[in-house]
Tab-separated table of N, CA, C and O in Angstrom:
chain	number	residue	atom	x	y	z
A	1	MET	N	11.408	115.559	140.028
A	1	MET	CA	10.956	115.797	138.631
A	1	MET	C	9.516	116.185	138.679
A	1	MET	O	8.727	115.634	139.476
A	2	THR	N	9.026	117.120	137.978
A	2	THR	CA	7.838	117.622	138.012
A	2	THR	C	7.261	117.248	136.659
A	2	THR	O	8.010	117.081	135.510
A	3	ASN	N	5.965	117.003	136.625
A	3	ASN	CA	5.069	116.733	135.476
A	3	ASN	C	3.829	117.389	135.367
A	3	ASN	O	2.926	117.247	136.496
A	4	PHE	N	3.411	117.932	134.311
A	4	PHE	CA	1.981	118.671	134.294
A	4	PHE	C	1.471	118.318	132.977
A	4	PHE	O	2.272	118.795	131.937
A	5	THR	N	0.270	118.009	132.919
A	5	THR	CA	-0.345	117.688	132.052
A	5	THR	C	-1.918	118.017	131.880
A	5	THR	O	-2.366	117.979	132.983
A	6	THR	N	-2.580	118.414	130.702
A	6	THR	CA	-3.783	118.385	130.718
A	6	THR	C	-4.387	117.552	129.729
A	6	THR	O	-3.741	117.205	128.543
A	7	ASP	N	-5.697	117.100	129.833
A	7	ASP	CA	-6.103	116.337	128.679
A	7	ASP	C	-7.877	116.801	128.603
A	7	ASP	O	-8.641	116.581	129.675
A	8	MET	N	-8.069	117.232	127.586
A	8	MET	CA	-9.639	117.279	127.632
A	8	MET	C	-10.496	116.195	126.875
A	8	MET	O	-10.080	115.616	125.584
A	9	ASN	N	-11.262	115.681	127.274
A	9	ASN	CA	-12.322	114.762	127.107
A	9	ASN	C	-13.570	115.342	126.169
A	9	ASN	O	-14.365	115.775	127.019
A	10	SER	N	-13.695	115.477	125.074
A	10	SER	CA	-14.867	116.200	124.405
A	10	SER	C	-16.068	115.680	124.603
A	10	SER	O	-17.093	116.160	124.729
A	11	ARG	N	-15.678	114.087	124.686
A	11	ARG	CA	-17.163	113.341	125.062
A	11	ARG	C	-17.801	113.656	126.239
A	11	ARG	O	-19.203	114.008	126.267
A	12	THR	N	-16.947	113.766	127.329
A	12	THR	CA	-17.542	113.975	128.854
A	12	THR	C	-17.785	115.325	129.110
A	12	THR	O	-18.126	115.942	129.884
A	13	GLY	N	-17.113	116.390	128.249
A	13	GLY	CA	-16.819	117.823	128.752
A	13	GLY	C	-15.979	117.799	129.958
A	13	GLY	O	-16.122	119.025	130.513
A	14	VAL	N	-15.051	117.067	130.090
A	14	VAL	CA	-14.212	117.118	131.495
A	14	VAL	C	-12.663	117.452	130.804
A	14	VAL	O	-12.069	116.963	130.040
A	15	LEU	N	-11.997	118.561	131.428
A	15	LEU	CA	-10.731	118.798	131.602
A	15	LEU	C	-10.276	118.210	132.750
A	15	LEU	O	-10.372	118.582	133.737
A	16	SER	N	-9.060	117.437	132.559
A	16	SER	CA	-8.396	116.911	133.539
A	16	SER	C	-6.839	117.456	133.570
A	16	SER	O	-6.050	117.716	132.473
A	17	ILE	N	-6.439	117.671	134.949
A	17	ILE	CA	-5.283	118.345	135.067
A	17	ILE	C	-4.461	117.243	136.057
A	17	ILE	O	-4.994	117.139	137.073
A	18	ARG	N	-3.333	117.115	135.506
A	18	ARG	CA	-2.799	115.959	136.227
A	18	ARG	C	-1.317	116.803	136.771
A	18	ARG	O	-0.506	116.953	135.674
A	19	MET	N	-0.932	116.384	137.903
A	19	MET	CA	0.340	117.147	138.491
A	19	MET	C	0.997	116.080	139.089
A	19	MET	O	0.360	115.456	139.932
A	20	ARG	N	2.069	116.063	139.127
A	20	ARG	CA	3.334	115.009	139.855
A	20	ARG	C	4.537	115.662	140.152
A	20	ARG	O	5.058	116.358	139.040
A	21	GLY	N	4.826	115.578	141.131
A	21	GLY	CA	6.103	116.020	141.682
A	21	GLY	C	6.146	117.102	142.553
A	21	GLY	O	5.116	117.550	143.229
A	22	PHE	N	7.437	117.737	142.743
A	22	PHE	CA	7.387	118.703	143.683
A	22	PHE	C	7.159	120.418	142.832
A	22	PHE	O	7.907	120.453	141.957
A	23	PHE	N	6.418	121.150	143.515
A	23	PHE	CA	6.003	122.479	142.743
A	23	PHE	C	6.376	123.318	143.823
A	23	PHE	O	5.350	123.571	144.948
A	24	LEU	N	6.932	124.371	143.432
A	24	LEU	CA	7.224	125.623	144.100
A	24	LEU	C	5.798	126.498	143.900
A	24	LEU	O	4.754	126.287	142.738
A	25	PRO	N	5.127	127.127	144.863
A	25	PRO	CA	4.171	128.141	144.782
A	25	PRO	C	3.773	128.672	143.397
A	25	PRO	O	2.959	128.567	142.884
A	26	GLU	N	5.196	129.376	142.962
A	26	GLU	CA	5.125	129.990	141.972
A	26	GLU	C	4.608	129.132	140.549
A	26	GLU	O	3.716	129.430	139.733
A	27	GLN	N	5.174	127.839	140.732
A	27	GLN	CA	4.880	127.029	139.576
A	27	GLN	C	3.816	126.435	139.688
A	27	GLN	O	3.087	126.371	138.469
A	28	PHE	N	3.291	126.251	140.697
A	28	PHE	CA	1.816	125.612	140.849
A	28	PHE	C	0.647	126.771	140.159
A	28	PHE	O	0.186	126.327	139.386
A	29	ASN	N	0.783	128.032	140.593
A	29	ASN	CA	0.136	128.847	140.008
A	29	ASN	C	0.231	129.137	138.562
A	29	ASN	O	-0.680	129.223	137.879
A	30	GLU	N	1.624	129.128	138.044
A	30	GLU	CA	1.720	129.072	136.563
A	30	GLU	C	1.197	128.037	135.942
A	30	GLU	O	0.537	128.073	134.733
A	31	HIS	N	1.519	126.679	136.404
A	31	HIS	CA	0.607	125.591	135.667
A	31	HIS	C	-0.790	125.623	135.592
A	31	HIS	O	-1.666	125.354	134.434
A	32	LEU	N	-1.440	125.893	136.696
A	32	LEU	CA	-2.946	126.248	136.646
A	32	LEU	C	-3.222	127.360	135.774
A	32	LEU	O	-4.248	127.261	135.068
A	33	GLU	N	-2.368	128.415	135.842
A	33	GLU	CA	-2.932	129.561	135.053
A	33	GLU	C	-2.789	129.206	133.418
A	33	GLU	O	-3.703	129.566	132.471
A	34	THR	N	-1.804	128.156	133.006
A	34	THR	CA	-2.258	127.685	131.628
A	34	THR	C	-3.095	126.897	131.397
A	34	THR	O	-3.067	126.732	130.025
A	35	THR	N	-3.920	126.535	132.306
A	35	THR	CA	-5.146	125.657	131.805
A	35	THR	C	-6.190	126.668	131.436
A	35	THR	O	-7.196	126.167	130.649
A	36	LEU	N	-6.025	127.821	131.494
A	36	LEU	CA	-7.071	129.002	131.145
A	36	LEU	C	-7.163	129.118	129.924
A	36	LEU	O	-8.631	128.835	129.252
A	37	GLN	N	-6.161	128.607	128.867
A	37	GLN	CA	-6.380	128.779	127.372
A	37	GLN	C	-6.923	127.321	127.243
A	37	GLN	O	-7.872	127.650	126.237
A	38	SER	N	-6.643	126.548	127.621
A	38	SER	CA	-7.342	124.923	127.421
A	38	SER	C	-8.717	125.191	127.507
A	38	SER	O	-9.630	124.810	126.776
A	39	ILE	N	-9.207	125.836	128.816
A	39	ILE	CA	-10.522	125.888	129.013
A	39	ILE	C	-11.183	127.126	128.093
A	39	ILE	O	-12.718	126.590	127.787
A	40	GLN	N	-10.972	128.036	127.980
A	40	GLN	CA	-11.390	129.144	127.015
A	40	GLN	C	-11.647	128.256	125.485
A	40	GLN	O	-12.582	128.535	124.834
A	41	ASN	N	-10.611	127.583	125.027
A	41	ASN	CA	-10.627	126.975	123.659
A	41	ASN	C	-11.715	125.700	123.814
A	41	ASN	O	-12.535	125.634	122.785
A	42	ASN	N	-11.829	124.768	124.529
A	42	ASN	CA	-12.386	123.602	124.738
A	42	ASN	C	-13.993	123.806	125.423
A	42	ASN	O	-14.752	122.939	125.293
A	43	LYS	N	-13.993	124.840	126.363
A	43	LYS	CA	-15.485	125.029	126.817
A	43	LYS	C	-15.740	123.779	127.879
A	43	LYS	O	-16.812	123.393	127.818
A	44	PRO	N	-14.863	123.312	128.711
A	44	PRO	CA	-15.453	122.289	129.451
A	44	PRO	C	-16.268	122.515	130.478
A	44	PRO	O	-16.103	124.016	131.004
A	45	LYS	N	-17.148	121.822	131.102
A	45	LYS	CA	-18.134	122.153	132.114
A	45	LYS	C	-17.368	121.618	133.352
A	45	LYS	O	-17.964	122.039	134.521
A	46	THR	N	-16.509	120.744	133.189
A	46	THR	CA	-15.931	120.149	134.444
A	46	THR	C	-14.422	120.366	134.232
A	46	THR	O	-13.848	119.799	133.468
A	47	VAL	N	-13.665	120.552	135.581
A	47	VAL	CA	-12.119	120.802	135.741
A	47	VAL	C	-11.879	119.721	136.697
A	47	VAL	O	-12.344	119.697	137.903
A	48	LEU	N	-11.160	118.544	136.517
A	48	LEU	CA	-10.834	117.828	137.455
A	48	LEU	C	-9.162	117.697	137.700
A	48	LEU	O	-8.319	117.762	136.906
A	49	LEU	N	-8.476	118.097	139.140
A	49	LEU	CA	-7.492	118.081	139.200
A	49	LEU	C	-7.032	117.079	140.124
A	49	LEU	O	-7.497	116.499	141.032
A	50	ASP	N	-5.812	116.103	139.387
A	50	ASP	CA	-5.390	114.994	139.989
A	50	ASP	C	-4.372	115.221	140.898
A	50	ASP	O	-3.015	115.654	140.047
A	51	ALA	N	-4.521	115.445	141.944
A	51	ALA	CA	-3.360	116.041	143.066
A	51	ALA	C	-2.632	114.722	143.898
A	51	ALA	O	-2.204	114.942	144.755
A	52	ARG	N	-2.947	113.531	143.552
A	52	ARG	CA	-2.520	112.448	144.247
A	52	ARG	C	-1.342	112.313	144.400
A	52	ARG	O	-0.534	111.823	145.454
A	53	PHE	N	-0.306	112.785	143.281
A	53	PHE	CA	1.209	112.704	143.299
A	53	PHE	C	1.893	113.831	143.304
A	53	PHE	O	3.193	114.011	142.925
A	54	ILE	N	1.393	114.832	143.823
A	54	ILE	CA	2.233	116.172	144.072
A	54	ILE	C	2.792	116.029	145.366
A	54	ILE	O	2.217	115.619	146.271
A	55	GLU	N	4.081	116.252	145.334
A	55	GLU	CA	4.755	116.104	146.724
A	55	GLU	C	5.135	117.336	147.406
A	55	GLU	O	6.478	117.399	148.140
A	56	SER	N	4.360	118.264	147.121
A	56	SER	CA	4.459	119.618	147.998
A	56	SER	C	3.186	120.255	148.424
A	56	SER	O	2.073	120.082	147.833
A	57	GLY	N	3.083	120.921	149.329
A	57	GLY	CA	1.483	121.698	149.660
A	57	GLY	C	1.705	122.910	148.665
A	57	GLY	O	2.541	123.281	147.905
A	58	TRP	N	0.489	123.322	148.501
A	58	TRP	CA	0.069	124.667	147.535
A	58	TRP	C	-0.682	125.626	148.708
A	58	TRP	O	-1.204	126.316	148.033
A	59	MET	N	-0.452	125.322	150.078
A	59	MET	CA	-1.233	126.538	150.906
A	59	MET	C	-1.040	127.761	150.457
A	59	MET	O	-2.019	128.717	150.658
A	60	SER	N	0.279	128.275	150.327
A	60	SER	CA	0.325	129.690	149.732
A	60	SER	C	-0.304	129.870	148.503
A	60	SER	O	-0.492	131.377	148.357
A	61	SER	N	-0.741	129.109	147.725
A	61	SER	CA	-1.464	129.419	146.481
A	61	SER	C	-2.900	129.514	146.519
A	61	SER	O	-3.580	129.811	145.663
A	62	ASN	N	-3.433	128.994	147.786
A	62	ASN	CA	-4.990	129.005	147.914
A	62	ASN	C	-5.492	130.471	147.749
A	62	ASN	O	-6.522	130.379	147.378
A	63	PRO	N	-4.982	131.271	148.218
A	63	PRO	CA	-5.708	132.522	148.164
A	63	PRO	C	-5.965	133.309	146.673
A	63	PRO	O	-7.097	133.671	146.557
A	64	TRP	N	-4.793	132.886	145.933
A	64	TRP	CA	-4.819	133.345	144.761
A	64	TRP	C	-5.889	132.406	144.205
A	64	TRP	O	-6.831	132.675	143.252
A	65	MET	N	-5.919	131.003	144.364
A	65	MET	CA	-7.107	129.872	143.706
A	65	MET	C	-8.403	130.561	143.935
A	65	MET	O	-9.145	130.614	143.048
A	66	VAL	N	-8.597	131.239	145.409
A	66	VAL	CA	-10.028	131.267	145.874
A	66	VAL	C	-10.228	132.858	144.934
A	66	VAL	O	-11.390	132.924	144.628
A	67	SER	N	-9.479	133.883	145.147
A	67	SER	CA	-9.805	135.213	144.774
A	67	SER	C	-9.460	135.095	143.068
A	67	SER	O	-10.103	136.124	142.408
A	68	TRP	N	-8.928	134.564	142.317
A	68	TRP	CA	-8.470	134.754	141.131
A	68	TRP	C	-8.758	133.451	140.091
A	68	TRP	O	-9.503	133.725	139.336
A	69	TYR	N	-8.398	132.162	140.327
A	69	TYR	CA	-8.410	131.126	139.462
A	69	TYR	C	-9.844	130.722	139.689
A	69	TYR	O	-10.359	130.592	137.936
A	70	LEU	N	-10.548	130.311	140.548
A	70	LEU	CA	-11.609	129.626	140.646
A	70	LEU	C	-12.832	130.742	139.861
A	70	LEU	O	-13.569	130.401	139.406
A	71	PRO	N	-12.651	131.884	140.436
A	71	PRO	CA	-13.738	132.771	139.766
A	71	PRO	C	-13.641	133.176	138.003
A	71	PRO	O	-14.366	133.118	137.358
A	72	LYS	N	-11.970	133.077	137.761
A	72	LYS	CA	-11.841	133.126	136.058
A	72	LYS	C	-12.585	131.952	135.357
A	72	LYS	O	-13.117	132.233	134.622
A	73	ILE	N	-12.331	130.624	135.816
A	73	ILE	CA	-12.917	129.594	135.261
A	73	ILE	C	-14.160	129.342	135.403
A	73	ILE	O	-14.954	129.188	134.418
A	74	LYS	N	-15.053	130.119	136.503
A	74	LYS	CA	-16.390	130.309	136.672
A	74	LYS	C	-16.869	131.154	135.568
A	74	LYS	O	-17.885	130.734	134.746
A	75	LEU	N	-16.323	132.204	135.177
A	75	LEU	CA	-16.647	133.231	134.378
A	75	LEU	C	-16.383	132.544	132.848
A	75	LEU	O	-17.291	132.712	131.692
A	76	LEU	N	-15.632	131.380	132.721
A	76	LEU	CA	-15.397	130.533	131.489
A	76	LEU	C	-16.464	129.520	131.440
A	76	LEU	O	-16.319	128.741	130.403
A	77	LYS	N	-17.228	129.690	132.350
A	77	LYS	CA	-18.552	128.766	132.210
A	77	LYS	C	-18.352	127.355	132.720
A	77	LYS	O	-18.881	126.188	132.465
A	78	VAL	N	-17.235	126.987	133.361
A	78	VAL	CA	-17.030	125.891	134.347
A	78	VAL	C	-17.870	126.050	135.303
A	78	VAL	O	-17.984	126.647	136.090
A	79	GLU	N	-18.618	124.501	135.619
A	79	GLU	CA	-19.685	124.212	136.522
A	79	GLU	C	-19.251	123.760	137.895
A	79	GLU	O	-19.668	123.742	138.744
A	80	ASN	N	-18.311	122.631	137.460
A	80	ASN	CA	-17.812	121.697	138.341
A	80	ASN	C	-16.211	121.790	138.586
A	80	ASN	O	-15.629	121.747	137.587
A	81	PHE	N	-15.941	121.312	139.733
A	81	PHE	CA	-14.206	121.386	140.076
A	81	PHE	C	-14.061	120.554	140.983
A	81	PHE	O	-14.492	120.648	141.918
A	82	GLY	N	-13.509	119.619	140.662
A	82	GLY	CA	-13.023	118.166	141.643
A	82	GLY	C	-11.413	118.005	141.563
A	82	GLY	O	-10.859	118.372	140.841
A	83	VAL	N	-10.990	117.601	142.851
A	83	VAL	CA	-9.893	117.362	143.134
A	83	VAL	C	-9.645	115.729	143.725
A	83	VAL	O	-10.448	115.258	144.519
A	84	ILE	N	-8.900	114.999	143.137
A	84	ILE	CA	-8.698	113.485	143.388
A	84	ILE	C	-7.414	113.901	144.397
A	84	ILE	O	-6.244	114.228	144.004
A	85	ILE	N	-7.664	113.390	145.842
A	85	ILE	CA	-6.566	113.181	146.850
A	85	ILE	C	-6.733	112.167	147.605
A	85	ILE	O	-7.999	111.781	148.336
A	86	GLU	N	-5.926	111.046	147.622
A	86	GLU	CA	-6.017	109.837	148.503
A	86	GLU	C	-5.137	110.106	149.805
A	86	GLU	O	-4.568	110.878	149.895
A	87	ASP	N	-5.915	109.242	150.529
A	87	ASP	CA	-5.372	109.349	151.871
A	87	ASP	C	-3.666	109.049	152.428
A	87	ASP	O	-3.357	109.782	153.262
A	88	ASN	N	-3.285	108.558	151.411
A	88	ASN	CA	-1.907	108.142	151.461
A	88	ASN	C	-0.818	109.399	150.789
A	88	ASN	O	-0.040	109.083	150.749
A	89	CYS	N	-1.564	110.494	150.266
A	89	CYS	CA	-0.870	111.314	149.239
A	89	CYS	C	0.042	112.092	150.586
A	89	CYS	O	0.057	112.087	151.632
A	90	ASP	N	0.916	112.926	149.906
A	90	ASP	CA	1.710	114.049	150.570
A	90	ASP	C	0.970	114.773	151.664
A	90	ASP	O	-0.159	115.138	151.393
A	91	PRO	N	1.405	114.587	152.994
A	91	PRO	CA	0.539	115.523	154.006
A	91	PRO	C	0.496	116.914	153.904
A	91	PRO	O	-0.495	117.526	154.263
A	92	PHE	N	1.479	117.549	153.191
A	92	PHE	CA	1.418	118.879	152.881
A	92	PHE	C	0.220	119.069	151.754
A	92	PHE	O	-0.630	120.078	151.875
A	93	THR	N	0.099	117.944	151.052
A	93	THR	CA	-1.159	118.331	149.916
A	93	THR	C	-2.144	118.262	150.621
A	93	THR	O	-3.351	118.884	150.433
A	94	GLN	N	-2.275	117.354	151.833
A	94	GLN	CA	-3.620	117.045	152.320
A	94	GLN	C	-3.966	118.307	153.148
A	94	GLN	O	-5.013	118.831	153.139
A	95	PHE	N	-2.878	119.028	153.630
A	95	PHE	CA	-3.272	120.476	154.469
A	95	PHE	C	-3.719	121.275	153.554
A	95	PHE	O	-4.474	122.379	154.036
A	96	SER	N	-3.071	121.486	152.141
A	96	SER	CA	-3.604	122.361	151.190
A	96	SER	C	-5.037	122.228	150.944
A	96	SER	O	-5.624	123.375	150.921
A	97	ILE	N	-5.272	120.931	150.648
A	97	ILE	CA	-6.899	120.833	150.333
A	97	ILE	C	-7.707	121.192	151.203
A	97	ILE	O	-8.869	121.783	151.058
A	98	ILE	N	-7.557	120.850	152.651
A	98	ILE	CA	-8.251	121.030	154.013
A	98	ILE	C	-8.417	122.736	153.853
A	98	ILE	O	-9.229	123.361	154.396
A	99	ASN	N	-7.242	123.606	153.621
A	99	ASN	CA	-7.163	125.127	153.881
A	99	ASN	C	-7.927	125.460	152.894
A	99	ASN	O	-8.595	126.581	153.065
A	100	LEU	N	-7.903	124.949	151.389
A	100	LEU	CA	-8.708	125.543	150.321
A	100	LEU	C	-10.212	125.478	150.726
A	100	LEU	O	-10.711	126.221	150.350
A	101	GLU	N	-10.584	124.320	151.236
A	101	GLU	CA	-11.903	123.974	151.452
A	101	GLU	C	-12.375	125.031	152.680
A	101	GLU	O	-13.467	125.713	152.683
A	102	ASN	N	-11.536	125.370	153.281
A	102	ASN	CA	-11.796	126.369	154.728
A	102	ASN	C	-11.815	127.507	154.121
A	102	ASN	O	-12.782	128.370	154.467
A	103	LEU	N	-11.247	128.266	153.178
A	103	LEU	CA	-10.794	129.329	152.525
A	103	LEU	C	-12.368	129.601	151.663
A	103	LEU	O	-12.788	130.724	151.471
A	104	LEU	N	-13.156	128.582	151.228
A	104	LEU	CA	-14.060	128.650	150.350
A	104	LEU	C	-15.294	128.609	150.788
A	104	LEU	O	-16.409	128.664	150.229
A	105	GLU	N	-15.474	128.185	152.320
A	105	GLU	CA	-16.568	128.296	152.900
A	105	GLU	C	-17.397	129.401	152.929
A	105	GLU	O	-18.755	129.223	152.792
A	106	ASN	N	-16.721	130.584	152.897
A	106	ASN	CA	-17.462	132.015	152.655
A	106	ASN	C	-17.502	132.601	151.449
A	106	ASN	O	-17.671	133.684	151.307
A	107	GLU	N	-17.144	131.742	150.439
A	107	GLU	CA	-16.893	132.680	148.840
A	107	GLU	C	-17.839	132.128	148.100
A	107	GLU	O	-18.332	130.968	147.984
A	108	PRO	N	-18.398	132.741	147.146
A	108	PRO	CA	-19.440	132.348	146.281
A	108	PRO	C	-18.954	131.804	144.878
A	108	PRO	O	-19.182	131.834	143.754
A	109	SER	N	-17.495	131.135	145.050
A	109	SER	CA	-16.783	130.395	144.110
A	109	SER	C	-17.490	129.153	143.890
A	109	SER	O	-18.515	128.819	144.149
A	110	LEU	N	-16.886	128.586	142.721
A	110	LEU	CA	-17.030	127.128	142.745
A	110	LEU	C	-17.026	126.445	143.815
A	110	LEU	O	-15.969	126.479	144.453
A	111	LYS	N	-18.088	125.352	143.681
A	111	LYS	CA	-17.851	124.263	145.096
A	111	LYS	C	-16.871	123.253	144.578
A	111	LYS	O	-16.890	122.845	143.350
A	112	ILE	N	-16.137	122.822	145.390
A	112	ILE	CA	-14.917	121.917	145.050
A	112	ILE	C	-15.538	120.346	145.729
A	112	ILE	O	-15.990	120.162	146.798
A	113	THR	N	-15.475	119.456	144.917
A	113	THR	CA	-15.721	117.975	145.066
A	113	THR	C	-14.320	117.300	145.358
A	113	THR	O	-13.566	117.369	144.216
A	114	LEU	N	-14.185	116.707	146.407
A	114	LEU	CA	-13.096	115.758	146.541
A	114	LEU	C	-13.463	114.471	146.337
A	114	LEU	O	-14.442	113.884	146.965
A	115	PHE	N	-12.305	113.699	145.753
A	115	PHE	CA	-12.542	112.187	145.594
A	115	PHE	C	-11.395	111.479	146.214
A	115	PHE	O	-10.093	112.048	146.178
A	116	ASP	N	-11.799	110.291	146.611
A	116	ASP	CA	-10.397	109.408	147.263
A	116	ASP	C	-9.681	108.496	146.250
A	116	ASP	O	-8.822	107.947	146.517
A	117	SER	N	-10.394	108.640	145.079
A	117	SER	CA	-9.735	107.590	143.839
A	117	SER	C	-10.216	108.325	142.460
A	117	SER	O	-11.327	108.824	142.651
A	118	PRO	N	-9.616	107.869	141.676
A	118	PRO	CA	-9.879	108.270	140.310
A	118	PRO	C	-11.373	107.414	139.847
A	118	PRO	O	-11.988	108.038	139.235
A	119	GLU	N	-11.597	106.475	140.654
A	119	GLU	CA	-12.705	105.438	140.026
A	119	GLU	C	-13.973	106.691	140.921
A	119	GLU	O	-14.915	106.611	139.959
A	120	GLU	N	-13.726	107.000	141.913
A	120	GLU	CA	-14.927	107.707	142.430
A	120	GLU	C	-15.283	109.254	141.527
A	120	GLU	O	-16.119	109.513	141.248
A	121	ALA	N	-13.930	109.751	140.931
A	121	ALA	CA	-14.300	111.004	140.298
A	121	ALA	C	-14.878	110.229	138.854
A	121	ALA	O	-15.763	111.443	138.165
A	122	ALA	N	-14.515	109.433	138.543
A	122	ALA	CA	-15.005	108.727	137.096
A	122	ALA	C	-16.645	108.743	137.372
A	122	ALA	O	-17.354	109.214	136.467
A	123	ILE	N	-17.193	108.377	138.403
A	123	ILE	CA	-18.570	108.205	138.533
A	123	ILE	C	-19.198	109.557	138.805
A	123	ILE	O	-20.201	109.647	138.115
A	124	TRP	N	-18.727	110.376	139.273
A	124	TRP	CA	-18.986	111.854	139.422
A	124	TRP	C	-19.250	112.223	138.010
A	124	TRP	O	-19.975	112.973	137.611
A	125	GLN	N	-18.140	111.853	137.370
A	125	GLN	CA	-18.054	112.653	136.152
A	125	GLN	C	-19.159	112.104	135.246
A	125	GLN	O	-20.000	112.771	134.335
A	126	ARG	N	-19.443	110.768	135.325
A	126	ARG	CA	-20.640	110.274	134.517
A	126	ARG	C	-21.796	110.714	134.918
A	126	ARG	O	-22.961	110.971	134.173
A	127	LYS	N	-22.040	111.107	136.220
A	127	LYS	CA	-23.372	111.629	136.790
A	127	LYS	C	-23.618	113.087	136.368
A	127	LYS	O	-24.711	113.219	135.929
A	128	ILE	N	-22.538	113.743	136.569
A	128	ILE	CA	-22.857	115.344	136.178
A	128	ILE	C	-22.954	115.235	134.767
A	128	ILE	O	-23.571	116.243	134.056
A	129	SER	N	-22.293	114.445	134.024
A	129	SER	CA	-22.424	114.717	132.173
A	129	SER	C	-23.672	114.295	132.019
A	129	SER	O	-24.301	114.722	130.737
A	130	LYS	N	-24.458	113.224	132.661
A	130	LYS	CA	-25.995	112.927	132.374
A	130	LYS	C	-26.545	114.155	132.728
A	130	LYS	O	-27.650	114.482	131.850
A	131	VAL	N	-26.601	114.693	133.524
A	131	VAL	CA	-27.272	116.002	134.199
A	131	VAL	C	-27.175	117.188	133.199
A	131	VAL	O	-28.234	117.903	132.979
A	132	ALA	N	-25.947	117.420	132.580
A	132	ALA	CA	-25.761	118.681	131.722
A	132	ALA	C	-26.498	118.428	130.534
A	132	ALA	O	-27.006	117.575	130.051
């Protein structure tokens, strides 16, 4: 069973994306693509992907993320992109995020910040919302 939700916190300017379950690469891309409407409507400065409960890798989606999705959300004025990923999450998810980091090393796209827990991400969100 898969679950995909988004939540906009207008107070902090953070759009949270939560994905749970097994996603085929096409599904993963489609779900992220649907967030563009929320980003355009709500104008968040920060997007946070909670990937802790994804039960499949998305490595084959990474080139699309680097060449299309991340530049698109940057054009929509998103300044920060974070991913919550825990040590005990699905190994394919871990490989996917490592691959994504490697692909982004030479790209002028958004920098991705990784978190080991939702608490870490919350501290980061508070810090960057104070700076903005």
